[in-house]
XYZ file of C-alpha atoms in Angstrom:
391
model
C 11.383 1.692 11.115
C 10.103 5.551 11.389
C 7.050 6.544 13.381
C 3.880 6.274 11.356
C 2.908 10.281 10.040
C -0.391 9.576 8.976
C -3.642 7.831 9.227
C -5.419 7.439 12.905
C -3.090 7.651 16.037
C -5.190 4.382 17.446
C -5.443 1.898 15.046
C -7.565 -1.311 15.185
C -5.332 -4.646 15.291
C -5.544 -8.425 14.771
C -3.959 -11.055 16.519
C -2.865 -13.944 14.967
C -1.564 -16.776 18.038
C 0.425 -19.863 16.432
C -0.150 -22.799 19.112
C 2.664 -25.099 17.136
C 1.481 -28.639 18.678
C -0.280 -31.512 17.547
C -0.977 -34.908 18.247
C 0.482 -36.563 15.232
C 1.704 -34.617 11.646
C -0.424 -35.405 8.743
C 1.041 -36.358 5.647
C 0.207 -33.183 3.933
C 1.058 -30.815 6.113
C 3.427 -28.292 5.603
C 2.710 -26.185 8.756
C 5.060 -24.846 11.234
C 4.194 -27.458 13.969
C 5.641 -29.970 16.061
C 4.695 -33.191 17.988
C 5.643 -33.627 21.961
C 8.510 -36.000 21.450
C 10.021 -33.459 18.607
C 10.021 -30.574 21.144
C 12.383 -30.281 24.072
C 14.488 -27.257 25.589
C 12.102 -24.457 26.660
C 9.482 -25.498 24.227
C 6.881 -27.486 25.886
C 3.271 -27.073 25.705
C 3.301 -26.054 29.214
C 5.772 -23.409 28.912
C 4.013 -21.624 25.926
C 1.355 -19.475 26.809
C 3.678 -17.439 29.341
C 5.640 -16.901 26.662
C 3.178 -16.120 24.348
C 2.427 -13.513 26.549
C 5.758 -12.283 27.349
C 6.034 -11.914 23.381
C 2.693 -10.140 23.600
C 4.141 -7.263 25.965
C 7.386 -7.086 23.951
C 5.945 -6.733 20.691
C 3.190 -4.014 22.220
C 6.277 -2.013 23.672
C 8.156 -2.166 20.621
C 5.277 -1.000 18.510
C 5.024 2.177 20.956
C 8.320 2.904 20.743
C 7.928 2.761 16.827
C 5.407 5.472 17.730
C 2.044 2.776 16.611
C -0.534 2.187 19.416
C -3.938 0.519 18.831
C -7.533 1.645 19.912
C -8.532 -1.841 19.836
C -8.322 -5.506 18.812
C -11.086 -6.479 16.892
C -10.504 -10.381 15.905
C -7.903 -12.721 17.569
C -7.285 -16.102 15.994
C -5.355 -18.911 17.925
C -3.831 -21.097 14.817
C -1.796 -24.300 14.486
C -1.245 -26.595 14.874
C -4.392 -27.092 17.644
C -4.396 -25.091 19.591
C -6.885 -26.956 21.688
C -4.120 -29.633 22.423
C -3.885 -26.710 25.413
C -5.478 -26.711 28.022
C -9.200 -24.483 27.608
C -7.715 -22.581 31.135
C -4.219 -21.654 28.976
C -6.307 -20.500 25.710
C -8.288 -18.327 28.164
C -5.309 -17.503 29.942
C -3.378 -15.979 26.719
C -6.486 -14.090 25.585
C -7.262 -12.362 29.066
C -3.640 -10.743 28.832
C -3.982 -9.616 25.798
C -7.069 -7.763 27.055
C -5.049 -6.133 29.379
C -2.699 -4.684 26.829
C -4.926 -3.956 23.941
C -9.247 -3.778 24.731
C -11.002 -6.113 22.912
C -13.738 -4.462 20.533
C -17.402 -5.322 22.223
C -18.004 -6.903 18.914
C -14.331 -8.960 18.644
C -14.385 -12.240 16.482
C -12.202 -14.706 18.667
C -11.983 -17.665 16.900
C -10.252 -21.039 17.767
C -9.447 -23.954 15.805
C -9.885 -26.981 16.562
C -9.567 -31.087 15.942
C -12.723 -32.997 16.548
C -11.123 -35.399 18.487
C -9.110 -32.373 20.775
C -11.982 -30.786 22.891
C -15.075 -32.117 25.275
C -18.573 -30.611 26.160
C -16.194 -29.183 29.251
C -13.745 -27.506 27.275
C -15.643 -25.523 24.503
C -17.949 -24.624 27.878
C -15.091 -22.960 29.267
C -13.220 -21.689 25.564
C -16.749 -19.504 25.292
C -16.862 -18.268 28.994
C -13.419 -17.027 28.741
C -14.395 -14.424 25.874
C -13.605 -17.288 22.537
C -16.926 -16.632 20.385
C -16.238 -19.017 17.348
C -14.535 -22.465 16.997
C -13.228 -23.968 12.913
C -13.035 -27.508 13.674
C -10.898 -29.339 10.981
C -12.721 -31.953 9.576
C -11.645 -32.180 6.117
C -13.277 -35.148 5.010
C -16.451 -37.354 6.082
C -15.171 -40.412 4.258
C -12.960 -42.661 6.204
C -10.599 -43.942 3.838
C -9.628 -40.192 2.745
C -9.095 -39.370 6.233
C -6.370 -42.187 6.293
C -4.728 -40.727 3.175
C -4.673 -37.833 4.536
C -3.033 -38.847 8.348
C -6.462 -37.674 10.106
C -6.764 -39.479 13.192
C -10.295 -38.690 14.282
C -13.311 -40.229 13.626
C -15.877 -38.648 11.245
C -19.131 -39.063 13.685
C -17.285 -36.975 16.407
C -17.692 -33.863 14.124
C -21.571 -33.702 14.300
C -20.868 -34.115 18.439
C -18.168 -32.067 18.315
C -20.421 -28.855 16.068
C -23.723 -30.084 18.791
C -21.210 -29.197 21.630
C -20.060 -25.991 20.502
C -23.645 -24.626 19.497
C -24.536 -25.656 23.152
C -21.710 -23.199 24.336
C -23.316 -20.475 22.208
C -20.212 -20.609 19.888
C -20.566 -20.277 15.922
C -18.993 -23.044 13.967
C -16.929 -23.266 10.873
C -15.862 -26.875 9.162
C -12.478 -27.036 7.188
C -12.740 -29.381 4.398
C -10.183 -30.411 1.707
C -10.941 -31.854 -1.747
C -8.541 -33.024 -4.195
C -7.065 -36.067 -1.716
C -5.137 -38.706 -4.129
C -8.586 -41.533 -4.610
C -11.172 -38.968 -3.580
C -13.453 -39.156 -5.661
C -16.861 -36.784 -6.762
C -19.289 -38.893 -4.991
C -16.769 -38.849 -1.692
C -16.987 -35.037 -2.159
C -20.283 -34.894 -1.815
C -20.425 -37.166 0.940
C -18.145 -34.903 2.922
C -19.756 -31.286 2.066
C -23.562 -32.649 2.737
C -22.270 -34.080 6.008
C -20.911 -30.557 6.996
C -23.495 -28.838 5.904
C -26.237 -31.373 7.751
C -24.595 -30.142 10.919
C -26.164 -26.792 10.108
C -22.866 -24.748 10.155
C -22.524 -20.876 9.717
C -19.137 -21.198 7.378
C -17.333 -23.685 5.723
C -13.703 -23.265 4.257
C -12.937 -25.653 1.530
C -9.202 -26.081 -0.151
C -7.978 -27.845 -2.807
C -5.175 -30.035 -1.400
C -1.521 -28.747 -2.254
C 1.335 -31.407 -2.166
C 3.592 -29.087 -0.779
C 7.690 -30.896 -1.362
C 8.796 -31.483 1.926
C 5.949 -33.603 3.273
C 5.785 -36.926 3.620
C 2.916 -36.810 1.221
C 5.135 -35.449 -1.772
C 7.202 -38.250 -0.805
C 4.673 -41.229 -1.779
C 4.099 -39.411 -4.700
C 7.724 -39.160 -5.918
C 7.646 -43.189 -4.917
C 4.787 -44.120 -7.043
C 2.824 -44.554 -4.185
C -0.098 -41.790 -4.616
C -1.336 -40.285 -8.120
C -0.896 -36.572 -7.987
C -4.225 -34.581 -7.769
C -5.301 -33.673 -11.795
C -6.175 -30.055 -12.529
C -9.543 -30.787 -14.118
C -10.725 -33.054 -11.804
C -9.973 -30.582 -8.907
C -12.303 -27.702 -10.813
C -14.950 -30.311 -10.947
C -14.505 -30.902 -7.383
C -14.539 -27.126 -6.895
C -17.674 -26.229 -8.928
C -19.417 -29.612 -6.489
C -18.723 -27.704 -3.491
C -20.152 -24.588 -4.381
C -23.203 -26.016 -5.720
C -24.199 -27.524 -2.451
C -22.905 -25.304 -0.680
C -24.977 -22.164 -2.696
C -28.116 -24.491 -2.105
C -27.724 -24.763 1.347
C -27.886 -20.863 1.423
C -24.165 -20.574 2.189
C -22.098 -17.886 -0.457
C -19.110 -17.615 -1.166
C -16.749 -14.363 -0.290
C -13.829 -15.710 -0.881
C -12.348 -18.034 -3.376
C -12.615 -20.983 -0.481
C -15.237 -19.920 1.847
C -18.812 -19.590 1.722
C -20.955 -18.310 4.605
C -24.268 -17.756 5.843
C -24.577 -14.625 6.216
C -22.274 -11.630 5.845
C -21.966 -10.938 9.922
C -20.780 -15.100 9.599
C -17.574 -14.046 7.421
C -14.258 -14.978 8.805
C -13.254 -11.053 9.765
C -10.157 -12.072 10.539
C -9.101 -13.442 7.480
C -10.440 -10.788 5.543
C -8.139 -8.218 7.822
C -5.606 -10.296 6.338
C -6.918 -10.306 2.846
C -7.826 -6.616 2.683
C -3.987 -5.985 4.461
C -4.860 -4.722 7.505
C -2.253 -4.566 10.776
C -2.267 -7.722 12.813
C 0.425 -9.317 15.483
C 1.803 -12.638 14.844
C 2.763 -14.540 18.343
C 4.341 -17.461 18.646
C 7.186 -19.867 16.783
C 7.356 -18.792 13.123
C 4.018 -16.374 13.709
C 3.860 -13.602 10.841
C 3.198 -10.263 11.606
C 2.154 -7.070 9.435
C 2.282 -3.152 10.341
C 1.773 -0.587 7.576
C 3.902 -2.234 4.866
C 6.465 -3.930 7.735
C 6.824 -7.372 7.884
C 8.157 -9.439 10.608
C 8.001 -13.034 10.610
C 9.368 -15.581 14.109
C 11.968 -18.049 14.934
C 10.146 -21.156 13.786
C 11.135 -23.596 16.460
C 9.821 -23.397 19.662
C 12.802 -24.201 21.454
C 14.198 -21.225 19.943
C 11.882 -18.932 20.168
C 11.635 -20.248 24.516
C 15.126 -19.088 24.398
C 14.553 -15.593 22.934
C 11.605 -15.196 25.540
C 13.726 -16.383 28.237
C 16.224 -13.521 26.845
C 13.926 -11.043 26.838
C 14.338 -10.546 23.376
C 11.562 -10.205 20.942
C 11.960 -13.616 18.802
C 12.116 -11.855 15.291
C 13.864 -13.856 12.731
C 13.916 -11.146 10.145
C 11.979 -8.585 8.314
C 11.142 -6.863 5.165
C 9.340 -3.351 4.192
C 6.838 -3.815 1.361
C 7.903 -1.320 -1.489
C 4.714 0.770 -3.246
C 5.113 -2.056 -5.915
C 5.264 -5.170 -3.394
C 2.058 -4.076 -1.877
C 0.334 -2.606 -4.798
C 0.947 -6.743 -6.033
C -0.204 -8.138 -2.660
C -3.704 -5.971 -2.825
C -4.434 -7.149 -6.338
C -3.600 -10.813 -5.402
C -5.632 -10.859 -1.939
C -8.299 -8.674 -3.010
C -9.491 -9.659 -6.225
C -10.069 -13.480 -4.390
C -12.541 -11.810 -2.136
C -16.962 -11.208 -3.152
C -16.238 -7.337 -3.208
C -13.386 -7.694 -5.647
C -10.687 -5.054 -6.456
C -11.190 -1.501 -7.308
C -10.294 -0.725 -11.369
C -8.414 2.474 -10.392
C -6.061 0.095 -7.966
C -5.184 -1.996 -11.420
C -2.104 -0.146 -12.944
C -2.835 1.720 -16.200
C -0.415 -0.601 -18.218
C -2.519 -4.476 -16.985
C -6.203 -2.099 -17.511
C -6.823 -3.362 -20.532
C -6.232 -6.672 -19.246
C -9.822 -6.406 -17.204
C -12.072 -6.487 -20.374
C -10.142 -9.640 -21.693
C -11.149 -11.169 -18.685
C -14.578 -9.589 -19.065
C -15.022 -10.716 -21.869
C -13.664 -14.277 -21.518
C -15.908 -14.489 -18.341
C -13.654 -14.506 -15.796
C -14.815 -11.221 -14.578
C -18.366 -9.843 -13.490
C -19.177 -7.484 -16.446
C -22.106 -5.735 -14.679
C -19.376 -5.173 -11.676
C -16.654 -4.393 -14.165
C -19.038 -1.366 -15.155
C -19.518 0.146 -11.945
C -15.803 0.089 -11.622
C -15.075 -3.511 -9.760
C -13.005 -6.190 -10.709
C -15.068 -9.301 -9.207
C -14.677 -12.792 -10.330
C -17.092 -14.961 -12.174
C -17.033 -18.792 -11.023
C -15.315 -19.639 -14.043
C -13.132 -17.021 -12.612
C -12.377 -18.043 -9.200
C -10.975 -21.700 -10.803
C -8.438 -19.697 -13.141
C -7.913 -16.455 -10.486
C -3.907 -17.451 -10.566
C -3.890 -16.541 -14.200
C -6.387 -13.308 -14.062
C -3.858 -11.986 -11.224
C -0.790 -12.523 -13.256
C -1.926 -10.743 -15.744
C -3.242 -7.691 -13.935
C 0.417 -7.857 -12.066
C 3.248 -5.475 -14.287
């Protein structure tokens, strides 16, 4: 890879940190993680955040050899996995060297997530004195017998303790939901969004479940033993959640998360939607600089090794073409409340943008000043408006 020959000489980053435990693997996970008695040979749970933070100093040198150095990081996200199967000390621990490398912007966004069931009063005390300003607690459902379909373990009263907690340690909160669970049905969707949004949260994420082949999920479905999610019944779902979560005074800015305010927007997802630099550390971590792509070893006990090599634990890599990312932009951005510039659509798809227009998929007063935003009815079908906006 060549030394970068434009753009600023310091350039703001993201961190993305993969903490690849958890207690037990849910059904419908697909996720690069692990439970304690599948790990062994370098990759424990104690033995991970010193080499997180070896990769950290690896992955900062080879940047500035590639001739890339970074003013500052802006937003870190530990990911998982949960990453609060850790100790709070080792979170803490990982972020504080980072700091040391990179500063942290005044402002920075360091978010956490989290399991109900996987931190105390104690431990989100000590998450937000050590510099973490914002916890996304999974909670996915409210209704117990969904939470068994889906392999959740923890019990749906902790989350209003668990969201009291974390406001007490001046953090701001996000609940992760997920609709479209085999037997879930409207009424349990409601149940589940009016309990998150009763716990007075500042963002709540909300996807519609994908049966993803290699779970154990797919696997009761290709035995008879679930009914596979139905496309119109997921919309339905879809439009549910936005209508309590719009009159609540939450909006959404992207196709699966709604906020209270703008400052309350995930900003690190949206570095990742607007395509933005950002480090990936940790087993099977992505990372993204100017069009390169890197992606880790996925198992831990690999990646220990490649630490304990010195090595930086890069599986392989790709550079985007013009076309690859010119694709990626339309797909990320158009899903997002500020939409996609008309001159970044290619002159052959243009045309494409007032069929949409006018089949109201597409904002036609923002389609006049020149942005592609999607309508509701928009954001159910935005798979098919990008496809056809793609050469």
């Amino acid at each position: 890879m060549t030394a970068q020959t434009d753009g600023p000489a310091r350039r703001d980053l993201s961190v993305y940190i993969h903490v690849p435990f958890c207690a037990v693997r849910c059904g419908y996970c697909d996720f690069n993680t692990y439970t304690a008695t599948e790990l062994g040979g370098g990759g424990s749970q104690a033995e991970y955040p010193a080499n997180a933070m070896r990769e950290m100093d690896l992955t900062l040198a080879a940047d500035r050899a590639a001739g890339y150095d970074y003013g500052q990081v802006s937003t870190v996200f530990f990911g998982g996995g949960t990453p609060t199967l850790l100790p709070a000390d080792d979170l803490v621990a990982m972020l504080s060297h980072l700091r040391t490398l990179i500063p942290l912007a005044d402002d920075a966004e360091v978010t956490t997530e989290a399991n109900p069931d996987s931190v105390s009063r104690a431990s989100l005390s000590r998450l937000a004195d050590g510099g973490i300003t914002r916890v996304s607690f999974g909670m996915q459902s409210a209704v117990p017998s969904v939470l068994r379909t889906l392999d959740r373990t923890h019990d749906p009263e902790r989350v209003p303790q668990a969201v009291a907690w974390a406001r007490e340690a001046g953090l701001s909160v996000s609940l992760d939901l997920i609709y479209g669970t085999p037997g879930e049905t409207l009424a349990d969707v409601e149940t589940s969004v009016k309990a998150a949004l009763a716990c007075g949260v500042d963002h709540m994420s909300a996807y519609s479940l994908i049966i993803e082949g290699n779970t154990a999920m797919a696997r009761q479905l290709r035995r008879g033993e679930l009914e596979a999610p139905d496309p119109d019944d997921m919309a339905d779902k879809y439009e549910l959640v936005d209508d309590l979560a719009s009159a609540d005074g939450l909006s959404w800015y992207e196709v699966s998360n709604w906020a209270r305010t703008e400052e309350q927007r995930s900003r690190h997802n949206l570095a990742y939607w607007r395509g933005r630099d950002w480090w990936g550390i940790g087993p099977g971590a992505h990372r993204h600089r100017d069009g390169l792509r890197a992606w880790n070893l996925k198992h831990p006990s690999r990646y220990a090794a490649a630490m304990t090599d010195g090595s930086l634990p890069v599986a392989d890599s790709e550079v985007l073409s013009d076309e690859d990312r010119l694709l990626e932009r339309i797909m990320l951005e158009l899903r997002i409340v500020d939409g996609l510039s008309v001159d970044e659509v290619p002159e052959e798809t243009r045309p494409q943008l007032a069929v949409h227009r006018d089949r109201g998929h597409l904002d036609a007063d923002a389609l006049a000043a020149g942005r592609a935003v999607l309508t509701r009815q928009g954001r159910l079908l935005a798979d098919a408006v990008i496809r056809d906006l793609v050469p």
